[in-house]
mmCIF file of C-alpha atoms in Angstrom:
data_model
loop_
_atom_site.group_PDB
_atom_site.id
_atom_site.type_symbol
_atom_site.label_atom_id
_atom_site.label_comp_id
_atom_site.label_asym_id
_atom_site.label_seq_id
_atom_site.Cartn_x
_atom_site.Cartn_y
_atom_site.Cartn_z
ATOM 1 C CA MET A 985 3.300 28.890 11.654
ATOM 2 C CA SER A 986 -0.061 28.215 13.277
ATOM 3 C CA ASN A 987 -1.989 31.068 11.742
ATOM 4 C CA LEU A 988 -2.113 31.942 8.045
ATOM 5 C CA PRO A 989 -3.971 35.272 7.879
ATOM 6 C CA GLU A 990 -4.131 35.500 4.079
ATOM 7 C CA ILE A 991 -5.661 32.048 3.675
ATOM 8 C CA LYS A 992 -9.364 31.281 3.800
ATOM 9 C CA VAL A 993 -10.777 27.775 3.598
ATOM 10 C CA PHE A 994 -14.356 27.169 2.471
ATOM 11 C CA ALA A 995 -16.287 23.930 2.125
ATOM 12 C CA GLY A 996 -18.798 22.517 -0.294
ATOM 13 C CA GLU A 997 -21.968 21.200 1.338
ATOM 14 C CA ASN A 998 -20.911 17.534 1.207
ATOM 15 C CA SER A 999 -17.269 18.052 2.160
ATOM 16 C CA GLN A 1000 -17.774 19.976 5.412
ATOM 17 C CA TYR A 1001 -16.421 17.076 7.484
ATOM 18 C CA ILE A 1002 -12.968 17.142 5.867
ATOM 19 C CA ALA A 1003 -12.802 20.926 5.306
ATOM 20 C CA GLU A 1004 -13.329 21.557 9.027
ATOM 21 C CA SER A 1005 -10.415 19.236 9.843
ATOM 22 C CA ILE A 1006 -8.171 20.899 7.248
ATOM 23 C CA ALA A 1007 -8.979 24.370 8.583
ATOM 24 C CA SER A 1008 -8.404 23.219 12.164
ATOM 25 C CA SER A 1009 -5.008 21.748 11.213
ATOM 26 C CA LEU A 1010 -4.084 25.141 9.750
ATOM 27 C CA GLY A 1011 -5.197 26.976 12.882
ATOM 28 C CA LEU A 1012 -8.056 28.634 11.004
ATOM 29 C CA GLU A 1013 -11.813 28.866 11.262
ATOM 30 C CA LEU A 1014 -13.752 27.479 8.304
ATOM 31 C CA GLY A 1015 -14.977 30.310 6.075
ATOM 32 C CA LYS A 1016 -18.648 31.305 6.238
ATOM 33 C CA LYS A 1017 -20.909 30.828 3.239
ATOM 34 C CA THR A 1018 -24.589 30.430 2.447
ATOM 35 C CA PHE A 1019 -26.068 27.640 0.355
ATOM 36 C CA THR A 1020 -29.662 28.123 -0.836
ATOM 37 C CA ARG A 1021 -31.651 25.552 -2.806
ATOM 38 C CA PHE A 1022 -34.776 26.539 -4.724
ATOM 39 C CA SER A 1023 -37.855 24.319 -4.940
ATOM 40 C CA ASP A 1024 -36.992 23.243 -8.501
ATOM 41 C CA GLY A 1025 -33.583 21.896 -7.387
ATOM 42 C CA GLU A 1026 -31.471 24.818 -8.590
ATOM 43 C CA PHE A 1027 -29.132 26.264 -5.959
ATOM 44 C CA VAL A 1028 -26.974 29.300 -5.303
ATOM 45 C CA THR A 1029 -23.935 29.653 -3.060
ATOM 46 C CA SER A 1030 -22.395 32.875 -1.703
ATOM 47 C CA PHE A 1031 -19.555 33.885 0.609
ATOM 48 C CA ASP A 1032 -20.586 35.651 3.813
ATOM 49 C CA GLU A 1033 -17.201 37.305 4.372
ATOM 50 C CA THR A 1034 -14.725 39.184 2.211
ATOM 51 C CA VAL A 1035 -12.228 37.213 0.143
ATOM 52 C CA ARG A 1036 -10.671 40.214 -1.622
ATOM 53 C CA GLY A 1037 -6.939 39.704 -2.079
ATOM 54 C CA GLU A 1038 -7.012 36.341 -0.246
ATOM 55 C CA HIS A 1039 -5.774 32.854 -1.103
ATOM 56 C CA VAL A 1040 -9.115 31.018 -1.204
ATOM 57 C CA PHE A 1041 -9.052 27.232 -0.835
ATOM 58 C CA ILE A 1042 -12.363 25.562 -1.708
ATOM 59 C CA VAL A 1043 -12.672 21.987 -0.442
ATOM 60 C CA GLN A 1044 -15.097 19.797 -2.364
ATOM 61 C CA SER A 1045 -14.875 16.179 -3.503
ATOM 62 C CA THR A 1046 -16.858 15.703 -6.708
ATOM 63 C CA PHE A 1047 -18.449 12.329 -6.030
ATOM 64 C CA PRO A 1048 -22.078 11.850 -7.201
ATOM 65 C CA PRO A 1049 -24.480 13.562 -7.465
ATOM 66 C CA SER A 1050 -23.181 16.060 -10.033
ATOM 67 C CA ASP A 1051 -24.484 18.853 -7.748
ATOM 68 C CA ASN A 1052 -21.143 18.566 -5.922
ATOM 69 C CA LEU A 1053 -19.231 19.465 -9.077
ATOM 70 C CA MET A 1054 -21.666 22.248 -9.949
ATOM 71 C CA GLU A 1055 -21.390 23.736 -6.463
ATOM 72 C CA LEU A 1056 -17.598 23.731 -6.736
ATOM 73 C CA LEU A 1057 -17.802 25.559 -10.075
ATOM 74 C CA LEU A 1058 -20.168 28.172 -8.626
ATOM 75 C CA MET A 1059 -17.932 28.737 -5.605
ATOM 76 C CA ILE A 1060 -14.865 29.213 -7.811
ATOM 77 C CA ASP A 1061 -16.765 31.707 -9.962
ATOM 78 C CA ALA A 1062 -18.055 33.555 -6.883
ATOM 79 C CA ALA A 1063 -14.544 33.828 -5.409
ATOM 80 C CA LYS A 1064 -13.082 35.171 -8.663
ATOM 81 C CA ARG A 1065 -15.874 37.741 -8.981
ATOM 82 C CA ALA A 1066 -15.242 38.781 -5.370
ATOM 83 C CA SER A 1067 -11.600 39.609 -6.251
ATOM 84 C CA ALA A 1068 -9.868 36.702 -4.524
ATOM 85 C CA TYR A 1069 -6.124 36.769 -5.212
ATOM 86 C CA LYS A 1070 -5.881 33.017 -5.919
ATOM 87 C CA VAL A 1071 -8.591 30.358 -6.014
ATOM 88 C CA ILE A 1072 -7.395 26.819 -5.328
ATOM 89 C CA ALA A 1073 -9.767 23.868 -5.633
ATOM 90 C CA VAL A 1074 -9.027 21.114 -3.107
ATOM 91 C CA ILE A 1075 -10.630 17.997 -4.598
ATOM 92 C CA PRO A 1076 -9.737 14.906 -2.519
ATOM 93 C CA TYR A 1077 -11.836 12.724 -4.857
ATOM 94 C CA PHE A 1078 -11.880 13.859 -8.495
ATOM 95 C CA GLY A 1079 -15.104 12.582 -10.046
ATOM 96 C CA PHE A 1080 -15.421 11.531 -13.711
ATOM 97 C CA ALA A 1081 -11.736 10.462 -13.642
ATOM 98 C CA ARG A 1082 -12.645 7.033 -15.036
ATOM 99 C CA GLN A 1083 -13.571 8.794 -18.288
ATOM 100 C CA ASP A 1084 -9.986 9.654 -19.209
ATOM 101 C CA ARG A 1085 -9.956 8.472 -22.855
ATOM 102 C CA LYS A 1086 -12.139 7.276 -25.714
ATOM 103 C CA ASP A 1087 -12.275 3.537 -25.098
ATOM 104 C CA LYS A 1088 -15.035 3.051 -27.669
ATOM 105 C CA PRO A 1089 -16.583 5.164 -30.426
ATOM 106 C CA ARG A 1090 -18.801 8.167 -29.721
ATOM 107 C CA VAL A 1091 -18.100 8.632 -26.004
ATOM 108 C CA ALA A 1092 -17.098 11.752 -24.093
ATOM 109 C CA ILE A 1093 -13.789 12.229 -22.294
ATOM 110 C CA GLY A 1094 -15.458 13.308 -19.076
ATOM 111 C CA ALA A 1095 -12.273 14.034 -17.123
ATOM 112 C CA LYS A 1096 -11.107 16.499 -19.779
ATOM 113 C CA LEU A 1097 -14.535 18.160 -19.833
ATOM 114 C CA VAL A 1098 -14.403 18.634 -16.045
ATOM 115 C CA ALA A 1099 -10.900 20.101 -16.345
ATOM 116 C CA ASN A 1100 -12.156 22.548 -18.958
ATOM 117 C CA MET A 1101 -15.087 23.592 -16.759
ATOM 118 C CA LEU A 1102 -12.898 24.166 -13.698
ATOM 119 C CA GLN A 1103 -10.557 26.348 -15.722
ATOM 120 C CA ALA A 1104 -13.439 28.224 -17.341
ATOM 121 C CA ALA A 1105 -14.775 28.969 -13.838
ATOM 122 C CA GLY A 1106 -11.427 30.575 -13.027
ATOM 123 C CA VAL A 1107 -9.510 28.096 -10.859
ATOM 124 C CA ASP A 1108 -5.816 28.918 -10.388
ATOM 125 C CA ARG A 1109 -4.635 25.597 -8.989
ATOM 126 C CA ILE A 1110 -5.885 22.076 -8.253
ATOM 127 C CA ILE A 1111 -4.975 19.895 -5.278
ATOM 128 C CA THR A 1112 -6.271 16.351 -5.647
ATOM 129 C CA MET A 1113 -5.372 12.801 -4.665
ATOM 130 C CA ASP A 1114 -4.911 9.479 -6.471
ATOM 131 C CA LEU A 1115 -6.431 10.286 -9.842
ATOM 132 C CA HIS A 1116 -7.751 7.182 -11.580
ATOM 133 C CA ALA A 1117 -5.369 7.971 -14.438
ATOM 134 C CA ASP A 1118 -2.195 10.013 -13.901
ATOM 135 C CA GLN A 1119 -2.423 11.635 -17.334
ATOM 136 C CA ILE A 1120 -5.455 13.676 -16.197
ATOM 137 C CA GLN A 1121 -2.937 16.134 -14.742
ATOM 138 C CA GLY A 1122 -2.079 17.000 -18.340
ATOM 139 C CA PHE A 1123 -5.708 17.969 -19.057
ATOM 140 C CA PHE A 1124 -5.124 21.173 -17.053
ATOM 141 C CA ASP A 1125 -3.222 24.312 -18.007
ATOM 142 C CA VAL A 1126 -2.918 25.305 -14.334
ATOM 143 C CA PRO A 1127 -0.719 23.624 -11.692
ATOM 144 C CA VAL A 1128 -2.019 20.294 -10.354
ATOM 145 C CA ASP A 1129 -0.689 18.927 -7.067
ATOM 146 C CA HIS A 1130 -1.350 15.197 -7.245
ATOM 147 C CA LEU A 1131 -1.116 13.717 -3.749
ATOM 148 C CA TYR A 1132 -0.923 10.025 -2.901
ATOM 149 C CA GLY A 1133 -3.133 8.149 -0.473
ATOM 150 C CA SER A 1134 -0.172 5.884 0.262
ATOM 151 C CA THR A 1135 1.125 8.660 2.520
ATOM 152 C CA VAL A 1136 -1.482 7.694 5.124
ATOM 153 C CA LEU A 1137 -2.235 4.117 4.038
ATOM 154 C CA ILE A 1138 1.295 2.699 4.180
ATOM 155 C CA PRO A 1139 1.977 3.684 7.815
ATOM 156 C CA TYR A 1140 -1.222 1.862 8.812
ATOM 157 C CA ILE A 1141 -0.158 -1.279 6.924
ATOM 158 C CA LYS A 1142 3.214 -1.128 8.684
ATOM 159 C CA SER A 1143 1.459 -0.848 12.045
ATOM 160 C CA LEU A 1144 -0.242 -4.219 11.478
ATOM 161 C CA GLY A 1145 3.115 -5.990 11.775
ATOM 162 C CA LEU A 1146 2.235 -8.567 9.124
ATOM 163 C CA ARG A 1147 4.762 -11.278 8.301
ATOM 164 C CA ASP A 1148 5.293 -13.014 4.959
ATOM 165 C CA PHE A 1149 2.978 -10.751 3.003
ATOM 166 C CA ALA A 1150 2.562 -9.865 -0.661
ATOM 167 C CA ILE A 1151 0.999 -7.029 -2.618
ATOM 168 C CA ALA A 1152 -1.732 -7.816 -5.154
ATOM 169 C CA SER A 1153 -3.430 -5.909 -7.957
ATOM 170 C CA PRO A 1154 -7.127 -6.695 -8.534
ATOM 171 C CA ASP A 1155 -6.633 -6.316 -12.312
ATOM 172 C CA ILE A 1156 -3.999 -5.752 -14.998
ATOM 173 C CA GLY A 1157 -4.723 -2.014 -15.073
ATOM 174 C CA GLY A 1158 -3.610 -1.607 -11.465
ATOM 175 C CA ALA A 1159 -0.367 -3.566 -11.872
ATOM 176 C CA LYS A 1160 1.800 -0.419 -11.985
ATOM 177 C CA ARG A 1161 0.341 0.854 -8.701
ATOM 178 C CA ALA A 1162 0.715 -2.539 -7.008
ATOM 179 C CA ASN A 1163 4.273 -2.882 -8.308
ATOM 180 C CA SER A 1164 5.193 0.446 -6.668
ATOM 181 C CA TRP A 1165 3.868 -0.848 -3.342
ATOM 182 C CA ALA A 1166 5.683 -4.189 -3.780
ATOM 183 C CA LYS A 1167 8.979 -2.386 -4.454
ATOM 184 C CA TYR A 1168 8.469 -0.163 -1.409
ATOM 185 C CA PHE A 1169 7.874 -3.169 0.866
ATOM 186 C CA ASP A 1170 10.321 -5.414 -1.020
ATOM 187 C CA SER A 1171 7.579 -8.028 -1.227
ATOM 188 C CA GLY A 1172 6.107 -10.387 -3.804
ATOM 189 C CA LEU A 1173 3.652 -9.191 -6.457
ATOM 190 C CA ILE A 1174 0.394 -10.941 -7.350
ATOM 191 C CA ILE A 1175 -1.868 -9.972 -10.244
ATOM 192 C CA CYS A 1176 -5.513 -10.944 -10.596
ATOM 193 C CA HIS A 1177 -6.613 -11.052 -14.229
ATOM 194 C CA LYS A 1178 -10.316 -10.432 -14.771
ATOM 195 C CA THR A 1179 -12.717 -10.384 -17.681
ATOM 196 C CA ARG A 1180 -15.985 -8.437 -17.548
ATOM 197 C CA ILE A 1181 -19.463 -9.176 -18.874
ATOM 198 C CA ARG A 1182 -20.307 -5.475 -18.603
ATOM 199 C CA ALA A 1183 -19.435 -2.477 -16.401
ATOM 200 C CA ASN A 1184 -19.411 -3.356 -12.650
ATOM 201 C CA GLU A 1185 -19.824 -7.080 -13.363
ATOM 202 C CA VAL A 1186 -16.877 -9.515 -13.430
ATOM 203 C CA ALA A 1187 -17.236 -12.706 -15.490
ATOM 204 C CA ASP A 1188 -14.029 -14.585 -14.666
ATOM 205 C CA MET A 1189 -10.801 -14.091 -12.706
ATOM 206 C CA LYS A 1190 -7.436 -15.846 -12.561
ATOM 207 C CA VAL A 1191 -4.480 -15.303 -10.206
ATOM 208 C CA ILE A 1192 -0.835 -14.872 -11.238
ATOM 209 C CA GLY A 1193 1.835 -15.198 -8.524
ATOM 210 C CA ASP A 1194 2.722 -17.013 -5.291
ATOM 211 C CA VAL A 1195 -0.297 -16.967 -2.952
ATOM 212 C CA GLU A 1196 0.187 -19.928 -0.616
ATOM 213 C CA GLY A 1197 0.476 -18.894 3.050
ATOM 214 C CA LYS A 1198 0.770 -15.179 2.256
ATOM 215 C CA ASN A 1199 -0.876 -12.271 4.056
ATOM 216 C CA ILE A 1200 -2.023 -10.375 0.983
ATOM 217 C CA ILE A 1201 -2.712 -6.657 0.582
ATOM 218 C CA VAL A 1202 -4.844 -5.907 -2.502
ATOM 219 C CA VAL A 1203 -4.139 -2.336 -3.636
ATOM 220 C CA ASP A 1204 -6.450 -0.138 -5.736
ATOM 221 C CA ASP A 1205 -7.240 3.559 -6.178
ATOM 222 C CA MET A 1206 -10.989 3.190 -5.602
ATOM 223 C CA ILE A 1207 -13.610 0.579 -4.760
ATOM 224 C CA ASP A 1208 -17.046 1.030 -6.315
ATOM 225 C CA THR A 1209 -19.435 -1.937 -6.083
ATOM 226 C CA ALA A 1210 -16.651 -4.034 -4.455
ATOM 227 C CA GLY A 1211 -17.456 -6.886 -6.839
ATOM 228 C CA THR A 1212 -13.912 -7.145 -8.213
ATOM 229 C CA ILE A 1213 -12.129 -6.759 -4.880
ATOM 230 C CA CYS A 1214 -14.373 -9.287 -3.107
ATOM 231 C CA LYS A 1215 -14.077 -11.822 -5.920
ATOM 232 C CA ALA A 1216 -10.297 -11.398 -5.835
ATOM 233 C CA ALA A 1217 -10.200 -11.865 -2.055
ATOM 234 C CA ASP A 1218 -12.328 -14.990 -2.165
ATOM 235 C CA MET A 1219 -10.200 -16.438 -4.966
ATOM 236 C CA LEU A 1220 -6.938 -15.656 -3.158
ATOM 237 C CA MET A 1221 -8.196 -17.311 0.046
ATOM 238 C CA ASP A 1222 -9.333 -20.346 -1.953
ATOM 239 C CA ASN A 1223 -5.803 -20.549 -3.388
ATOM 240 C CA GLY A 1224 -4.221 -20.769 0.074
ATOM 241 C CA ALA A 1225 -3.674 -17.186 1.245
ATOM 242 C CA ALA A 1226 -3.410 -16.759 5.021
ATOM 243 C CA SER A 1227 -5.393 -13.492 4.943
ATOM 244 C CA VAL A 1228 -6.512 -10.842 2.464
ATOM 245 C CA ARG A 1229 -6.891 -7.133 3.130
ATOM 246 C CA ALA A 1230 -7.834 -4.455 0.631
ATOM 247 C CA VAL A 1231 -6.420 -0.934 0.537
ATOM 248 C CA ALA A 1232 -7.973 1.832 -1.572
ATOM 249 C CA THR A 1233 -7.873 5.609 -1.437
ATOM 250 C CA HIS A 1234 -11.461 6.331 -2.454
ATOM 251 C CA ALA A 1235 -14.511 4.598 -0.955
ATOM 252 C CA VAL A 1236 -17.013 5.084 -3.785
ATOM 253 C CA LEU A 1237 -19.049 2.119 -2.479
ATOM 254 C CA SER A 1238 -22.199 2.082 -4.580
ATOM 255 C CA GLY A 1239 -24.904 -0.541 -5.045
ATOM 256 C CA LYS A 1240 -24.382 -3.586 -2.813
ATOM 257 C CA ALA A 1241 -20.794 -2.665 -1.935
ATOM 258 C CA TYR A 1242 -21.226 -2.747 1.856
ATOM 259 C CA GLU A 1243 -23.090 -6.054 1.694
ATOM 260 C CA ASN A 1244 -20.455 -7.512 -0.649
ATOM 261 C CA ILE A 1245 -17.630 -6.520 1.703
ATOM 262 C CA GLU A 1246 -19.369 -7.935 4.794
ATOM 263 C CA LYS A 1247 -20.024 -11.281 3.073
ATOM 264 C CA SER A 1248 -16.551 -11.595 1.530
ATOM 265 C CA LYS A 1249 -13.458 -13.333 2.905
ATOM 266 C CA LEU A 1250 -11.705 -10.002 3.311
ATOM 267 C CA THR A 1251 -10.222 -9.478 6.776
ATOM 268 C CA GLU A 1252 -10.306 -5.693 6.472
ATOM 269 C CA VAL A 1253 -10.738 -2.897 3.928
ATOM 270 C CA ILE A 1254 -8.803 0.333 4.506
ATOM 271 C CA PHE A 1255 -9.873 3.656 2.943
ATOM 272 C CA THR A 1256 -9.134 7.333 3.359
ATOM 273 C CA ASP A 1257 -11.985 9.728 4.120
ATOM 274 C CA SER A 1258 -11.888 11.430 0.689
ATOM 275 C CA ILE A 1259 -15.538 10.315 0.381
ATOM 276 C CA PRO A 1260 -17.785 10.121 3.467
ATOM 277 C CA GLN A 1261 -19.080 6.705 4.504
ATOM 278 C CA LYS A 1262 -22.766 6.082 3.783
ATOM 279 C CA GLN A 1263 -23.216 3.423 6.474
ATOM 280 C CA PRO A 1264 -21.156 1.534 9.067
ATOM 281 C CA CYS A 1265 -19.333 -1.680 8.180
ATOM 282 C CA SER A 1266 -17.416 -3.863 10.616
ATOM 283 C CA LYS A 1267 -14.671 -4.625 8.071
ATOM 284 C CA ILE A 1268 -13.980 -1.038 6.994
ATOM 285 C CA LYS A 1269 -11.221 1.122 8.497
ATOM 286 C CA VAL A 1270 -11.142 4.829 7.520
ATOM 287 C CA LEU A 1271 -7.988 6.951 7.813
ATOM 288 C CA PRO A 1272 -8.035 10.787 7.893
ATOM 289 C CA ILE A 1273 -6.301 12.762 5.147
ATOM 290 C CA ALA A 1274 -6.945 16.305 6.441
ATOM 291 C CA PRO A 1275 -3.451 16.703 8.021
ATOM 292 C CA MET A 1276 -1.806 15.802 4.698
ATOM 293 C CA PHE A 1277 -3.936 18.303 2.772
ATOM 294 C CA ALA A 1278 -3.384 20.985 5.421
ATOM 295 C CA ASP A 1279 0.372 20.472 5.221
ATOM 296 C CA THR A 1280 0.214 20.750 1.422
ATOM 297 C CA ILE A 1281 -1.819 23.974 1.629
ATOM 298 C CA ARG A 1282 0.670 25.471 4.102
ATOM 299 C CA ASN A 1283 3.643 24.586 1.887
ATOM 300 C CA ILE A 1284 1.972 25.977 -1.229
ATOM 301 C CA TYR A 1285 1.227 29.235 0.583
ATOM 302 C CA GLU A 1286 4.804 29.456 1.871
ATOM 303 C CA HIS A 1287 6.266 28.493 -1.550
ATOM 304 C CA LYS A 1288 7.850 25.323 -0.209
ATOM 305 C CA SER A 1289 8.264 21.942 -1.874
ATOM 306 C CA ILE A 1290 5.597 19.316 -1.240
ATOM 307 C CA SER A 1291 7.423 16.353 -2.795
ATOM 308 C CA ASP A 1292 9.088 15.250 0.441
ATOM 309 C CA HIS A 1293 5.720 14.481 2.017
ATOM 310 C CA PHE A 1294 4.774 11.561 -0.231
ATOM 311 C CA LEU A 1295 5.950 7.978 -0.039
ATOM 312 C CA MET A 1296 5.251 7.088 -3.675
#
């Protein structure tokens, strides 16, 4: 089914690149909208075509700045007020997901607050990918389709034809994710144990597992400053690894991340395009996720299962 007449796909300002690919994969034109910013920084967004009775899919990753989240909320509200039949937020990168619990006194649970705001705006469904914490799905009282970046990342790893390789987690918190990859590949599992001085700064790191002579794939959901992943790679190479690659769904890449990756002993870092790249980097490989999201949208519209499309 190349054309889905009751579906309309719209994009937030900073997610045009992926929304256009999703719409193209569905055989649709991207919906028309107007974004106007006032001199004080406030902005308004409006649809330039009817959405009455339509399934409206709004594509917007909510990476910083918070304007991206606010724009998504305004677009959901606008679609509901324009009598859309269903409003589905397509959020490849779900911002504030690292704030999934109270890990110290007197802090907000940001992920729950975002869930509340999306529902208050009137969203009917969420499609997202590789949440930092799986339990965030339970913060919503509407359906959440939680996709996995491994669907596009694993085929690329297979294409490398690596021999004698192992899967590694950059920290204890990611051990479950890395273990799933290790089971899939029937490979060894390595865990890097780190201690932090403060947020985004690693004090010390130790390695647990057989490293010698291995081609190692370090698996994570996101890479921010790249401090942890680069320190892990350097340590693994110093302990006798043949090569170290990093795989992560979301390229947050803030601060000196690009510089850290270039200077590290990493052979390659593989991301999806859930977040656009800020600058080029010779060690970074970016894989498109639009076909996976388009396929999910088509199956949701046609009331088909989406579970068969995900490797883990």
